[in-house]
């Protein structure tokens, strides 16, 4: 079956630091990969996605590249802001899953001024 | 603007009571999903629907039921609430054939005493 493993948190950084949150996956077929973000007290929002190998998703300064050879989709940002403090979820959907998302457990990021 | 709403946002109930959580979306999406979010588990799929009169069980469906009588609504019913069902519940929807981007509601925080 499908599974997503992302790095355990919490992650605490100072403003303007570099961010990496690791995500690896196991899936049947050729999955599409996503990062969702959950700000305090809110639902999840799609941050970025990639639908095939070597695609790079990007949004709001965040990037992630679909690496089929390492089954990874690591999230990066060059300079984090306090407003980036949130929980980040890596997720996938594969052709065999009939539109169902499989989520990682989430990584809490706190950015201090 | 199209949106997805959940009600109530907060609910306290007693063990053994029946509880219904509402989910309403105005995107006219065919696919709708219910998740629960718990510390250490991320998001887990409870039930999902691909259209009117269609419902399917997710990975943690025991003790929950859904019905889909129209496109806009997918209410989630806890038949006999248990303390183990204390959680935050999220509803999501996605367009048929564009399953990747699921749009999430703001969540319902349920406490079962």
mmCIF file of C-alpha atoms in Angstrom:
data_model
loop_
_atom_site.group_PDB
_atom_site.id
_atom_site.type_symbol
_atom_site.label_atom_id
_atom_site.label_comp_id
_atom_site.label_asym_id
_atom_site.label_seq_id
_atom_site.Cartn_x
_atom_site.Cartn_y
_atom_site.Cartn_z
ATOM 1 C CA UNK A 1 0.000 0.000 0.000
ATOM 2 C CA UNK A 2 0.878 3.661 -0.090
ATOM 3 C CA UNK A 3 2.765 5.379 2.708
ATOM 4 C CA UNK A 4 4.473 8.690 3.398
ATOM 5 C CA UNK A 5 7.266 9.251 5.898
ATOM 6 C CA UNK A 6 8.289 12.752 6.844
ATOM 7 C CA UNK A 7 10.822 13.975 9.342
ATOM 8 C CA UNK A 8 9.775 14.164 12.931
ATOM 9 C CA UNK A 9 9.325 17.567 14.414
ATOM 10 C CA UNK A 10 9.119 19.963 15.887
ATOM 11 C CA UNK A 11 11.527 22.091 13.891
ATOM 12 C CA UNK A 12 12.525 25.452 15.355
ATOM 13 C CA UNK A 13 14.398 27.990 13.255
ATOM 14 C CA UNK A 14 15.358 31.619 13.411
ATOM 15 C CA UNK A 15 13.969 34.024 10.851
ATOM 16 C CA UNK A 16 15.873 33.965 7.524
ATOM 17 C CA UNK A 17 17.249 30.463 8.164
ATOM 18 C CA UNK A 18 17.178 27.748 5.511
ATOM 19 C CA UNK A 19 14.453 25.147 5.826
ATOM 20 C CA UNK A 20 14.405 21.515 4.742
ATOM 21 C CA UNK A 21 11.666 19.074 5.688
ATOM 22 C CA UNK A 22 12.350 15.567 4.416
ATOM 23 C CA UNK A 23 9.639 13.413 2.858
ATOM 24 C CA UNK A 24 9.927 9.937 1.364
ATOM 25 C CA UNK A 25 7.181 7.749 0.010
ATOM 26 C CA UNK A 26 6.152 4.262 -0.995
ATOM 27 C CA UNK A 27 3.479 3.942 -3.648
ATOM 28 C CA UNK A 28 2.117 1.765 -6.379
ATOM 29 C CA UNK A 29 2.267 3.162 -9.866
ATOM 30 C CA UNK A 30 3.283 6.754 -10.471
ATOM 31 C CA UNK A 31 1.993 8.961 -7.681
ATOM 32 C CA UNK A 32 1.411 12.678 -7.609
ATOM 33 C CA UNK A 33 3.058 14.366 -4.627
ATOM 34 C CA UNK A 34 1.936 17.292 -2.500
ATOM 35 C CA UNK A 35 2.814 19.526 0.369
ATOM 36 C CA UNK A 36 -0.055 20.892 2.421
ATOM 37 C CA UNK A 37 0.267 23.540 5.128
ATOM 38 C CA UNK A 38 -1.913 24.008 8.193
ATOM 39 C CA UNK A 39 -1.742 27.351 9.976
ATOM 40 C CA UNK A 40 -2.862 27.466 13.614
ATOM 41 C CA UNK A 41 -6.595 26.958 13.997
ATOM 42 C CA UNK A 42 -7.194 26.448 10.285
ATOM 43 C CA UNK A 43 -7.747 23.652 7.802
ATOM 44 C CA UNK A 44 -5.152 22.394 5.365
ATOM 45 C CA UNK A 45 -4.173 24.372 2.275
ATOM 46 C CA UNK A 46 -2.331 23.063 -0.737
ATOM 47 C CA UNK A 47 1.150 24.576 -0.759
ATOM 48 C CA UNK A 48 2.622 22.944 -3.859
ATOM 49 C CA UNK A 49 2.491 19.793 -5.908
ATOM 50 C CA UNK A 50 4.334 17.784 -8.558
ATOM 51 C CA UNK A 51 2.719 15.207 -10.791
ATOM 52 C CA UNK A 52 5.646 13.464 -12.461
ATOM 53 C CA UNK A 53 9.295 12.645 -11.924
ATOM 54 C CA UNK A 54 11.733 15.586 -11.937
ATOM 55 C CA UNK A 55 8.902 18.112 -11.691
ATOM 56 C CA UNK A 56 9.514 20.955 -9.279
ATOM 57 C CA UNK A 57 6.584 22.411 -7.395
ATOM 58 C CA UNK A 58 6.934 25.919 -6.007
ATOM 59 C CA UNK A 59 4.849 28.479 -4.158
ATOM 60 C CA UNK A 60 5.459 31.308 -1.686
ATOM 61 C CA UNK A 61 9.221 30.710 -1.818
ATOM 62 C CA UNK A 62 8.862 27.002 -1.027
ATOM 63 C CA UNK A 63 10.113 24.362 -3.444
ATOM 64 C CA UNK A 64 10.076 20.587 -3.708
ATOM 65 C CA UNK A 65 11.377 18.336 -6.471
ATOM 66 C CA UNK A 66 9.853 14.944 -7.311
ATOM 67 C CA UNK A 67 12.762 12.484 -7.139
ATOM 68 C CA UNK A 68 11.674 9.084 -8.391
ATOM 69 C CA UNK A 69 15.086 7.467 -7.952
ATOM 70 C CA UNK A 70 15.126 8.265 -4.236
ATOM 71 C CA UNK A 71 11.311 8.268 -3.789
ATOM 72 C CA UNK A 72 11.563 11.670 -2.123
ATOM 73 C CA UNK A 73 9.851 15.057 -2.192
ATOM 74 C CA UNK A 74 11.742 17.239 0.279
ATOM 75 C CA UNK A 75 10.381 20.694 1.053
ATOM 76 C CA UNK A 76 12.833 23.615 1.046
ATOM 77 C CA UNK A 77 12.781 27.354 1.569
ATOM 78 C CA UNK A 78 15.801 29.583 1.448
ATOM 79 C CA UNK A 79 14.749 32.145 4.050
ATOM 80 C CA UNK A 80 11.877 31.425 6.422
ATOM 81 C CA UNK A 81 9.685 34.050 8.037
ATOM 82 C CA UNK A 82 7.765 34.065 11.292
ATOM 83 C CA UNK A 83 4.581 33.798 9.225
ATOM 84 C CA UNK A 84 5.745 30.380 7.926
ATOM 85 C CA UNK A 85 5.164 28.865 11.368
ATOM 86 C CA UNK A 86 2.694 26.049 10.729
ATOM 87 C CA UNK A 87 2.342 22.291 10.387
ATOM 88 C CA UNK A 88 3.499 20.902 7.033
ATOM 89 C CA UNK A 89 2.126 17.661 5.591
ATOM 90 C CA UNK A 90 3.589 15.647 2.759
ATOM 91 C CA UNK A 91 1.005 13.600 0.848
ATOM 92 C CA UNK A 92 0.537 11.492 -2.253
ATOM 93 C CA UNK A 93 -2.182 10.126 -4.468
ATOM 94 C CA UNK A 94 -1.607 7.273 -6.872
ATOM 95 C CA UNK A 95 -3.587 5.840 -9.714
ATOM 96 C CA UNK A 96 -4.487 2.836 -7.662
ATOM 97 C CA UNK A 97 -5.856 4.816 -4.741
ATOM 98 C CA UNK A 98 -8.956 6.229 -6.423
ATOM 99 C CA UNK A 99 -8.366 9.873 -5.500
ATOM 100 C CA UNK A 100 -7.528 9.198 -1.880
ATOM 101 C CA UNK A 101 -4.690 11.167 -0.361
ATOM 102 C CA UNK A 102 -2.185 9.426 1.888
ATOM 103 C CA UNK A 103 -0.637 11.846 4.391
ATOM 104 C CA UNK A 104 2.529 11.880 6.412
ATOM 105 C CA UNK A 105 2.157 12.635 10.106
ATOM 106 C CA UNK A 106 3.051 16.296 9.766
ATOM 107 C CA UNK A 107 5.999 18.446 10.854
ATOM 108 C CA UNK A 108 5.500 21.425 13.136
ATOM 109 C CA UNK A 109 7.680 24.371 12.146
ATOM 110 C CA UNK A 110 8.196 27.296 14.501
ATOM 111 C CA UNK A 111 10.113 30.327 13.277
ATOM 112 C CA UNK A 112 11.380 32.759 15.885
ATOM 113 C CA UNK A 113 12.110 36.426 15.167
ATOM 114 C CA UNK B 1 -16.582 32.770 -3.719
ATOM 115 C CA UNK B 2 -16.893 29.025 -3.593
ATOM 116 C CA UNK B 3 -16.042 27.510 -0.254
ATOM 117 C CA UNK B 4 -16.318 24.544 2.056
ATOM 118 C CA UNK B 5 -17.825 25.009 5.496
ATOM 119 C CA UNK B 6 -18.173 22.807 8.547
ATOM 120 C CA UNK B 7 -20.508 23.054 11.499
ATOM 121 C CA UNK B 8 -20.368 23.174 14.369
ATOM 122 C CA UNK B 9 -16.793 24.372 14.816
ATOM 123 C CA UNK B 10 -16.699 23.077 18.378
ATOM 124 C CA UNK B 11 -18.811 20.382 20.004
ATOM 125 C CA UNK B 12 -18.889 18.768 23.420
ATOM 126 C CA UNK B 13 -20.977 15.633 23.830
ATOM 127 C CA UNK B 14 -21.347 12.678 26.122
ATOM 128 C CA UNK B 15 -20.427 9.059 25.579
ATOM 129 C CA UNK B 16 -23.193 7.135 23.848
ATOM 130 C CA UNK B 17 -24.883 10.098 22.184
ATOM 131 C CA UNK B 18 -25.371 10.348 18.438
ATOM 132 C CA UNK B 19 -23.560 13.283 16.879
ATOM 133 C CA UNK B 20 -23.715 14.642 13.330
ATOM 134 C CA UNK B 21 -21.073 16.921 11.874
ATOM 135 C CA UNK B 22 -22.048 18.915 8.810
ATOM 136 C CA UNK B 23 -19.956 19.597 5.724
ATOM 137 C CA UNK B 24 -21.146 21.815 2.884
ATOM 138 C CA UNK B 25 -19.258 22.809 -0.271
ATOM 139 C CA UNK B 26 -20.270 25.206 -3.007
ATOM 140 C CA UNK B 27 -17.721 24.145 -5.640
ATOM 141 C CA UNK B 28 -20.027 21.483 -7.065
ATOM 142 C CA UNK B 29 -17.263 18.928 -6.508
ATOM 143 C CA UNK B 30 -18.120 15.274 -6.929
ATOM 144 C CA UNK B 31 -15.524 13.962 -4.463
ATOM 145 C CA UNK B 32 -15.882 14.567 -0.737
ATOM 146 C CA UNK B 33 -13.843 13.202 2.163
ATOM 147 C CA UNK B 34 -13.861 13.099 5.949
ATOM 148 C CA UNK B 35 -10.631 12.908 7.959
ATOM 149 C CA UNK B 36 -9.756 12.943 11.593
ATOM 150 C CA UNK B 37 -6.585 14.540 12.879
ATOM 151 C CA UNK B 38 -4.869 13.268 15.997
ATOM 152 C CA UNK B 39 -1.427 13.939 17.439
ATOM 153 C CA UNK B 40 1.034 11.333 16.264
ATOM 154 C CA UNK B 41 -1.257 10.065 13.512
ATOM 155 C CA UNK B 42 -1.570 12.942 11.089
ATOM 156 C CA UNK B 43 -4.774 12.800 9.053
ATOM 157 C CA UNK B 44 -6.631 9.549 8.654
ATOM 158 C CA UNK B 45 -9.448 8.951 6.192
ATOM 159 C CA UNK B 46 -12.815 8.040 7.715
ATOM 160 C CA UNK B 47 -15.238 7.937 4.774
ATOM 161 C CA UNK B 48 -15.383 9.305 1.269
ATOM 162 C CA UNK B 49 -17.829 9.768 -1.583
ATOM 163 C CA UNK B 50 -17.412 10.094 -5.329
ATOM 164 C CA UNK B 51 -20.911 11.359 -5.972
ATOM 165 C CA UNK B 52 -24.547 11.342 -4.936
ATOM 166 C CA UNK B 53 -25.598 8.053 -3.329
ATOM 167 C CA UNK B 54 -21.980 6.839 -3.302
ATOM 168 C CA UNK B 55 -20.161 6.257 0.002
ATOM 169 C CA UNK B 56 -17.027 4.306 0.849
ATOM 170 C CA UNK B 57 -15.170 3.337 4.004
ATOM 171 C CA UNK B 58 -11.750 4.711 4.766
ATOM 172 C CA UNK B 59 -9.094 3.354 7.078
ATOM 173 C CA UNK B 60 -10.824 4.329 10.352
ATOM 174 C CA UNK B 61 -14.534 4.004 9.577
ATOM 175 C CA UNK B 62 -15.722 1.981 12.586
ATOM 176 C CA UNK B 63 -18.313 3.918 14.570
ATOM 177 C CA UNK B 64 -18.909 6.464 11.792
ATOM 178 C CA UNK B 65 -21.355 6.710 8.898
ATOM 179 C CA UNK B 66 -22.012 9.131 6.043
ATOM 180 C CA UNK B 67 -24.736 9.701 3.495
ATOM 181 C CA UNK B 68 -24.667 11.655 0.253
ATOM 182 C CA UNK B 69 -28.123 12.802 -0.856
ATOM 183 C CA UNK B 70 -26.889 15.795 -2.879
ATOM 184 C CA UNK B 71 -23.649 17.109 -4.338
ATOM 185 C CA UNK B 72 -23.073 19.839 -1.758
ATOM 186 C CA UNK B 73 -23.304 17.960 1.545
ATOM 187 C CA UNK B 74 -21.630 15.008 3.238
ATOM 188 C CA UNK B 75 -22.695 14.803 6.892
ATOM 189 C CA UNK B 76 -20.669 12.589 9.212
ATOM 190 C CA UNK B 77 -22.557 10.743 11.960
ATOM 191 C CA UNK B 78 -21.067 9.199 15.064
ATOM 192 C CA UNK B 79 -23.637 6.554 15.909
ATOM 193 C CA UNK B 80 -22.725 6.253 19.595
ATOM 194 C CA UNK B 81 -19.943 8.631 20.549
ATOM 195 C CA UNK B 82 -16.919 7.213 22.367
ATOM 196 C CA UNK B 83 -14.054 9.005 24.110
ATOM 197 C CA UNK B 84 -11.700 7.583 21.473
ATOM 198 C CA UNK B 85 -13.549 9.739 18.938
ATOM 199 C CA UNK B 86 -12.392 12.951 20.579
ATOM 200 C CA UNK B 87 -10.518 14.577 17.720
ATOM 201 C CA UNK B 88 -10.464 17.320 15.131
ATOM 202 C CA UNK B 89 -12.501 16.440 12.056
ATOM 203 C CA UNK B 90 -11.835 17.840 8.610
ATOM 204 C CA UNK B 91 -14.001 17.665 5.548
ATOM 205 C CA UNK B 92 -12.491 18.056 2.078
ATOM 206 C CA UNK B 93 -13.673 18.070 -1.512
ATOM 207 C CA UNK B 94 -12.088 17.729 -4.920
ATOM 208 C CA UNK B 95 -13.166 17.921 -8.513
ATOM 209 C CA UNK B 96 -13.774 14.687 -10.354
ATOM 210 C CA UNK B 97 -10.761 13.842 -12.474
ATOM 211 C CA UNK B 98 -8.633 16.417 -10.648
ATOM 212 C CA UNK B 99 -8.280 14.542 -7.464
ATOM 213 C CA UNK B 100 -4.993 15.935 -6.424
ATOM 214 C CA UNK B 101 -6.130 19.268 -5.084
ATOM 215 C CA UNK B 102 -8.382 18.622 -2.145
ATOM 216 C CA UNK B 103 -9.895 21.717 -0.551
ATOM 217 C CA UNK B 104 -10.303 21.519 3.193
ATOM 218 C CA UNK B 105 -12.843 22.966 5.559
ATOM 219 C CA UNK B 106 -11.834 24.753 8.783
ATOM 220 C CA UNK B 107 -12.423 21.701 10.967
ATOM 221 C CA UNK B 108 -14.688 20.671 13.844
ATOM 222 C CA UNK B 109 -13.166 20.095 17.257
ATOM 223 C CA UNK B 110 -15.128 17.343 19.015
ATOM 224 C CA UNK B 111 -14.786 16.432 22.688
ATOM 225 C CA UNK B 112 -16.526 13.299 23.935
ATOM 226 C CA UNK B 113 -16.833 13.153 27.732
#
